[in-house]
């Protein structure tokens, strides 16, 4: 039971770290634009965010190296707020989700070790992560609902995150931010692999759930192709995604905060993962994004260059529209570039 003992010790250290967060933070955490090199996880994260032309930047992010006191584990998350208080909601989710996930995962692993033993534990790692993510998301959304500091009735946030542990990666997505993998193809060129689904209201499964709950999904004439969620009896709130934290005015009408959780085994060909908000993906294709990152000579500047390219694309492709907030995390999966 050495693994169980180690996990319980890690849990104790995590709790102690939380108590003196300012003096002795648990692991290394980056909550702003910049870079973070993970010696234990063998990764390098480049982060950049730029305010758009609509007011306050409602995007935020976090990179947590040494997640759960595990040297080989890194957590990355990007959050895109919307509505009047969306910038507060996105920061609240950013600050709550990683620790909530970690607590539930450690509890799940400890319980599974006691029930199934060490040998079977490795076979159910993804199931434990998925269960932990679902429980953590539900807890964070309920915490927001009960909060007296935040009004999240008509405001909310997306949440896209990954946990990389060794050569495994778990991806969880709520909303319409997107994760894209840059991997080397057979001919040596860089290829894009989309890892998540953009949860827009017009997706058949999403629309069916919303309509079944008496919500409505349609476009306005002045926004052709932009499907939004509306209340049964009035033209509000016009939410452009089907999953989000907050937005309690439509939670009874089919909008949910449950993430889609998937996994991927990292190979030697996989070079980096891009996590970006819809401000980037609205004007930059998956293929363009991975090429921009791959062509950036200094990895530390990859996210900044991607965001800058997105801003220029907004002004070129969407003339007359206000540039949206644009944010990205580029997580390089190996310290040295692949040849």
Coordinates of C-alpha atoms in Angstrom, one line a residue:
X1 CA 0.0 0.0 0.0
X2 CA 3.0 2.3 -0.6
X3 CA 1.0 4.3 -3.2
X4 CA -1.9 4.8 -0.9
X5 CA 0.5 6.0 1.8
X6 CA 2.1 8.4 -0.6
X7 CA -1.2 9.8 -1.7
X8 CA -2.4 10.4 1.8
X9 CA 0.8 12.1 2.6
X10 CA 0.4 14.3 -0.5
X11 CA -3.2 15.1 0.6
X12 CA -1.9 16.2 4.0
X13 CA 0.8 18.4 2.4
X14 CA -1.9 19.9 0.1
X15 CA -4.1 20.8 3.0
X16 CA -1.1 22.3 4.8
X17 CA -0.1 24.2 1.7
X18 CA -3.6 25.7 1.4
X19 CA -3.5 27.0 5.0
X20 CA -0.3 29.0 4.3
X21 CA -1.0 29.7 0.6
X22 CA 0.6 33.1 0.5
X23 CA 3.8 32.0 2.4
X24 CA 4.3 28.5 1.0
X25 CA 2.1 27.9 -2.1
X26 CA 1.6 24.3 -3.2
X27 CA 3.7 23.7 -6.2
X28 CA 4.4 26.5 -8.7
X29 CA 1.3 28.4 -10.0
X30 CA 1.1 30.9 -12.8
X31 CA -2.1 33.0 -13.0
X32 CA -1.0 35.6 -15.5
X33 CA 0.7 36.0 -18.9
X34 CA 4.1 34.5 -18.8
X35 CA 5.9 31.2 -18.9
X36 CA 6.3 28.3 -16.5
X37 CA 8.9 25.5 -17.0
X38 CA 8.0 22.2 -15.3
X39 CA 11.1 20.2 -14.5
X40 CA 9.1 17.3 -13.0
X41 CA 6.5 17.2 -15.8
X42 CA 8.9 17.9 -18.6
X43 CA 6.7 20.6 -19.9
X44 CA 6.9 24.3 -20.7
X45 CA 3.8 26.5 -20.6
X46 CA 3.5 29.8 -22.4
X47 CA 0.5 31.9 -21.5
X48 CA -0.8 35.1 -23.0
X49 CA -4.1 37.1 -22.8
X50 CA -5.1 40.3 -24.5
X51 CA -8.2 42.4 -23.7
X52 CA -10.5 43.0 -26.6
X53 CA -12.6 46.1 -27.5
X54 CA -15.7 45.2 -25.4
X55 CA -14.5 46.4 -22.0
X56 CA -12.9 44.4 -19.2
X57 CA -10.9 41.3 -20.1
X58 CA -13.1 38.4 -18.9
X59 CA -10.5 35.7 -19.7
X60 CA -8.2 34.3 -17.1
X61 CA -6.0 31.2 -16.8
X62 CA -3.9 29.1 -14.4
X63 CA -1.0 26.7 -14.8
X64 CA -0.1 24.6 -11.7
X65 CA 3.1 22.6 -11.9
X66 CA 3.4 19.9 -9.3
X67 CA -0.3 19.5 -9.1
X68 CA -1.3 17.4 -6.1
X69 CA 2.4 17.2 -4.9
X70 CA 3.1 15.0 -7.9
X71 CA 6.3 16.1 -9.6
X72 CA 5.2 14.7 -12.9
X73 CA 1.8 16.4 -13.0
X74 CA 0.7 19.7 -14.4
X75 CA -2.8 21.3 -14.4
X76 CA -3.6 23.9 -17.1
X77 CA -6.9 25.8 -17.3
X78 CA -8.4 28.6 -19.3
X79 CA -11.6 30.4 -18.4
X80 CA -13.8 32.8 -20.5
X81 CA -16.4 34.9 -18.7
X82 CA -19.5 36.4 -20.2
X83 CA -22.2 38.7 -19.0
X84 CA -21.9 41.8 -16.8
X85 CA -20.0 40.0 -14.0
X86 CA -18.3 37.4 -16.2
X87 CA -14.8 38.5 -15.2
X88 CA -15.6 37.8 -11.6
X89 CA -17.2 34.4 -12.4
X90 CA -14.3 33.3 -14.5
X91 CA -11.8 34.1 -11.8
X92 CA -13.9 32.4 -9.2
X93 CA -14.0 29.2 -11.2
X94 CA -10.3 29.4 -11.9
X95 CA -9.6 29.8 -8.2
X96 CA -11.9 27.0 -7.1
X97 CA -11.9 24.3 -9.7
X98 CA -8.3 23.0 -9.5
X99 CA -8.3 22.6 -5.7
X100 CA -11.8 21.0 -5.8
X101 CA -10.7 18.6 -8.5
X102 CA -7.5 17.7 -6.6
X103 CA -9.4 17.0 -3.3
X104 CA -11.9 14.8 -5.0
X105 CA -9.3 12.9 -7.0
X106 CA -7.2 12.2 -4.0
X107 CA -10.2 11.0 -2.1
X108 CA -11.3 8.8 -5.0
X109 CA -7.8 7.2 -5.4
X110 CA -7.5 6.5 -1.7
X111 CA -10.9 4.9 -1.6
X112 CA -10.2 2.8 -4.8
X113 CA -6.9 1.6 -3.3
X114 CA -8.7 0.3 -0.2
X115 CA -11.5 -1.4 -2.2
X116 CA -9.7 -2.7 -5.3
X117 CA -6.1 -2.9 -4.3
X118 CA -3.0 -1.5 -5.9
X119 CA -3.0 -3.8 -9.0
X120 CA -6.4 -2.7 -10.2
X121 CA -5.9 1.0 -9.4
X122 CA -3.9 1.7 -12.6
X123 CA -6.7 0.3 -14.8
X124 CA -9.2 2.8 -13.5
X125 CA -7.2 6.0 -13.4
X126 CA -9.3 7.7 -16.2
X127 CA -12.6 6.7 -14.5
X128 CA -11.3 8.3 -11.3
X129 CA -10.4 11.5 -13.1
X130 CA -13.7 11.6 -14.9
X131 CA -15.7 11.1 -11.7
X132 CA -13.6 13.6 -9.9
X133 CA -14.0 16.2 -12.6
X134 CA -17.8 15.8 -12.7
X135 CA -18.0 16.0 -8.9
X136 CA -15.7 19.0 -8.8
X137 CA -17.6 20.9 -11.5
X138 CA -20.9 20.3 -9.7
X139 CA -19.5 21.5 -6.4
X140 CA -18.0 24.7 -7.9
X141 CA -21.3 25.5 -9.7
X142 CA -23.2 25.0 -6.5
X143 CA -20.7 27.2 -4.7
X144 CA -21.2 29.9 -7.2
X145 CA -25.0 29.6 -6.9
X146 CA -24.8 30.0 -3.1
X147 CA -22.3 32.9 -3.2
X148 CA -23.4 36.2 -1.7
X149 CA -20.5 38.0 -3.3
X150 CA -21.2 37.1 -6.9
X151 CA -24.3 37.5 -9.0
X152 CA -24.1 34.7 -11.6
X153 CA -27.7 34.6 -12.6
X154 CA -27.1 36.3 -15.9
X155 CA -23.3 35.9 -16.0
X156 CA -21.1 32.8 -16.3
X157 CA -17.9 31.3 -17.5
X158 CA -16.5 28.5 -19.7
X159 CA -13.8 26.2 -18.3
X160 CA -11.3 24.2 -20.3
X161 CA -8.6 22.3 -18.5
X162 CA -6.1 19.5 -18.9
X163 CA -4.2 17.4 -16.4
X164 CA -1.0 16.0 -17.8
X165 CA 0.4 13.2 -15.6
X166 CA 3.4 11.3 -17.1
X167 CA 2.4 10.3 -20.6
X168 CA -1.3 10.6 -20.0
X169 CA -3.5 13.7 -20.5
X170 CA -7.0 14.2 -19.2
X171 CA -9.0 16.9 -20.9
X172 CA -12.2 18.5 -19.5
X173 CA -14.3 21.0 -21.3
X174 CA -17.3 23.2 -20.3
X175 CA -18.3 25.7 -22.9
X176 CA -16.8 26.8 -26.3
X177 CA -13.1 27.2 -25.6
X178 CA -11.0 24.6 -27.4
X179 CA -8.0 22.4 -27.0
X180 CA -5.9 21.5 -30.1
X181 CA -2.9 19.2 -30.2
X182 CA 0.0 19.9 -32.5
X183 CA 1.6 16.5 -33.6
X184 CA 4.1 15.5 -36.2
X185 CA 2.7 13.7 -39.2
X186 CA 4.3 11.0 -41.3
X187 CA 5.9 13.5 -43.7
X188 CA 7.4 15.6 -40.8
X189 CA 4.9 18.4 -41.1
X190 CA 2.9 19.7 -38.1
X191 CA -0.8 18.5 -37.9
X192 CA -3.7 19.7 -35.8
X193 CA -5.9 17.3 -33.8
X194 CA -8.9 18.9 -32.1
X195 CA -9.2 17.4 -28.6
X196 CA -12.5 19.0 -27.5
X197 CA -16.0 19.8 -28.8
X198 CA -17.2 23.4 -28.9
X199 CA -20.4 23.2 -27.0
X200 CA -22.6 25.4 -29.0
X201 CA -26.4 25.3 -28.6
X202 CA -27.1 24.0 -32.1
X203 CA -25.2 20.8 -31.6
X204 CA -27.9 18.1 -32.0
X205 CA -27.4 16.5 -28.6
X206 CA -27.1 19.9 -26.8
X207 CA -30.1 21.4 -28.6
X208 CA -32.2 18.3 -27.8
X209 CA -31.5 18.6 -24.1
X210 CA -32.3 22.3 -24.1
X211 CA -35.5 21.9 -26.0
X212 CA -36.6 19.0 -23.8
X213 CA -36.1 21.3 -20.8
X214 CA -38.4 24.0 -22.5
X215 CA -35.5 26.2 -23.5
X216 CA -35.3 27.7 -27.0
X217 CA -32.4 27.7 -29.5
X218 CA -32.4 30.0 -32.5
X219 CA -30.4 32.8 -34.3
X220 CA -31.4 36.4 -34.6
X221 CA -31.7 37.9 -38.1
X222 CA -28.8 40.2 -37.4
X223 CA -26.6 37.3 -36.4
X224 CA -27.0 34.6 -38.9
X225 CA -25.3 31.3 -37.9
X226 CA -24.9 32.4 -34.2
X227 CA -27.2 30.1 -32.3
X228 CA -28.1 31.2 -28.8
X229 CA -30.1 29.9 -25.8
X230 CA -33.3 31.7 -24.9
X231 CA -35.8 31.5 -22.1
X232 CA -39.2 29.9 -23.0
X233 CA -41.2 33.2 -22.8
X234 CA -38.7 36.0 -23.6
X235 CA -35.7 36.9 -25.7
X236 CA -33.1 36.5 -23.0
X237 CA -30.4 35.8 -22.1
X238 CA -29.1 34.8 -25.6
X239 CA -26.3 32.5 -24.3
X240 CA -24.0 31.5 -27.1
X241 CA -23.0 28.2 -25.5
X242 CA -24.8 25.2 -24.1
X243 CA -22.5 24.5 -21.1
X244 CA -21.2 27.0 -18.6
X245 CA -20.6 27.7 -14.9
X246 CA -23.1 30.3 -13.6
X247 CA -25.9 31.5 -15.9
X248 CA -28.5 30.3 -13.4
X249 CA -31.3 32.0 -15.3
X250 CA -31.1 29.1 -17.9
X251 CA -29.9 26.2 -15.7
X252 CA -33.5 25.0 -15.5
X253 CA -33.8 25.1 -19.3
X254 CA -31.0 22.7 -20.4
X255 CA -27.8 24.6 -19.9
X256 CA -25.4 22.5 -17.7
X257 CA -22.0 22.8 -16.1
X258 CA -21.0 19.1 -16.5
X259 CA -17.7 18.8 -18.5
X260 CA -17.0 16.4 -21.2
X261 CA -14.0 14.5 -20.0
X262 CA -11.6 12.6 -22.4
X263 CA -8.1 11.2 -22.3
X264 CA -5.2 10.9 -24.7
X265 CA -1.9 9.0 -24.4
X266 CA 1.0 11.3 -25.3
X267 CA 3.4 9.9 -27.9
X268 CA 6.8 11.1 -29.0
X269 CA 5.2 12.8 -32.0
X270 CA 2.9 15.0 -29.9
X271 CA 4.6 18.3 -29.5
X272 CA 2.2 20.8 -27.8
X273 CA -1.3 21.5 -26.8
X274 CA -3.1 24.8 -27.4
X275 CA -5.9 25.8 -25.0
X276 CA -7.6 29.0 -26.2
X277 CA -10.8 30.9 -25.8
X278 CA -13.3 31.4 -28.6
X279 CA -11.8 34.9 -29.3
X280 CA -8.9 33.0 -30.9
X281 CA -10.9 30.2 -32.6
X282 CA -13.5 32.6 -34.1
X283 CA -10.8 33.9 -36.5
X284 CA -8.0 31.3 -36.5
X285 CA -8.3 27.7 -37.8
X286 CA -6.8 24.7 -35.9
X287 CA -4.3 24.3 -38.7
X288 CA -3.3 27.9 -38.7
X289 CA -2.9 27.9 -34.9
X290 CA -0.6 24.9 -34.7
X291 CA 1.5 26.3 -37.6
X292 CA 1.8 29.6 -35.8
X293 CA 3.0 27.9 -32.6
X294 CA 5.3 25.5 -34.4
X295 CA 6.9 28.4 -36.4
X296 CA 7.6 30.5 -33.4
X297 CA 11.4 30.3 -32.8
X298 CA 11.2 31.1 -29.0
X299 CA 8.7 28.8 -27.3
X300 CA 8.2 31.3 -24.5
X301 CA 6.6 33.7 -27.0
X302 CA 4.3 31.1 -28.8
X303 CA 1.1 32.1 -26.9
X304 CA 1.8 35.8 -27.4
X305 CA 2.3 35.3 -31.1
X306 CA -0.8 33.3 -31.5
X307 CA -2.9 35.9 -29.7
X308 CA -1.4 38.7 -31.8
X309 CA -2.2 36.8 -34.9
X310 CA -5.8 36.4 -33.7
X311 CA -6.1 40.1 -33.1
X312 CA -4.9 40.9 -36.6
X313 CA -7.3 38.3 -38.0
X314 CA -10.2 39.9 -36.2
X315 CA -9.4 43.3 -37.8
X316 CA -8.9 41.7 -41.2
X317 CA -11.8 39.3 -41.2
X318 CA -14.4 40.9 -38.9
X319 CA -14.3 44.6 -39.9
X320 CA -17.0 46.5 -38.1
X321 CA -17.0 44.1 -35.2
X322 CA -15.3 44.7 -31.8
X323 CA -12.3 42.5 -31.2
X324 CA -13.0 39.9 -28.6
X325 CA -10.8 39.0 -25.7
X326 CA -8.1 36.6 -26.9
X327 CA -6.2 34.2 -24.6
X328 CA -4.1 31.1 -25.1
X329 CA -2.0 28.6 -23.2
X330 CA 0.6 26.7 -25.3
X331 CA 1.8 23.6 -23.3
X332 CA 4.9 22.1 -24.8
X333 CA 4.9 18.4 -23.9
X334 CA 8.7 18.0 -24.2
X335 CA 11.5 20.3 -23.0
X336 CA 13.5 19.9 -26.2
X337 CA 11.9 20.5 -29.7
X338 CA 11.5 17.3 -31.7
X339 CA 13.6 16.8 -34.7

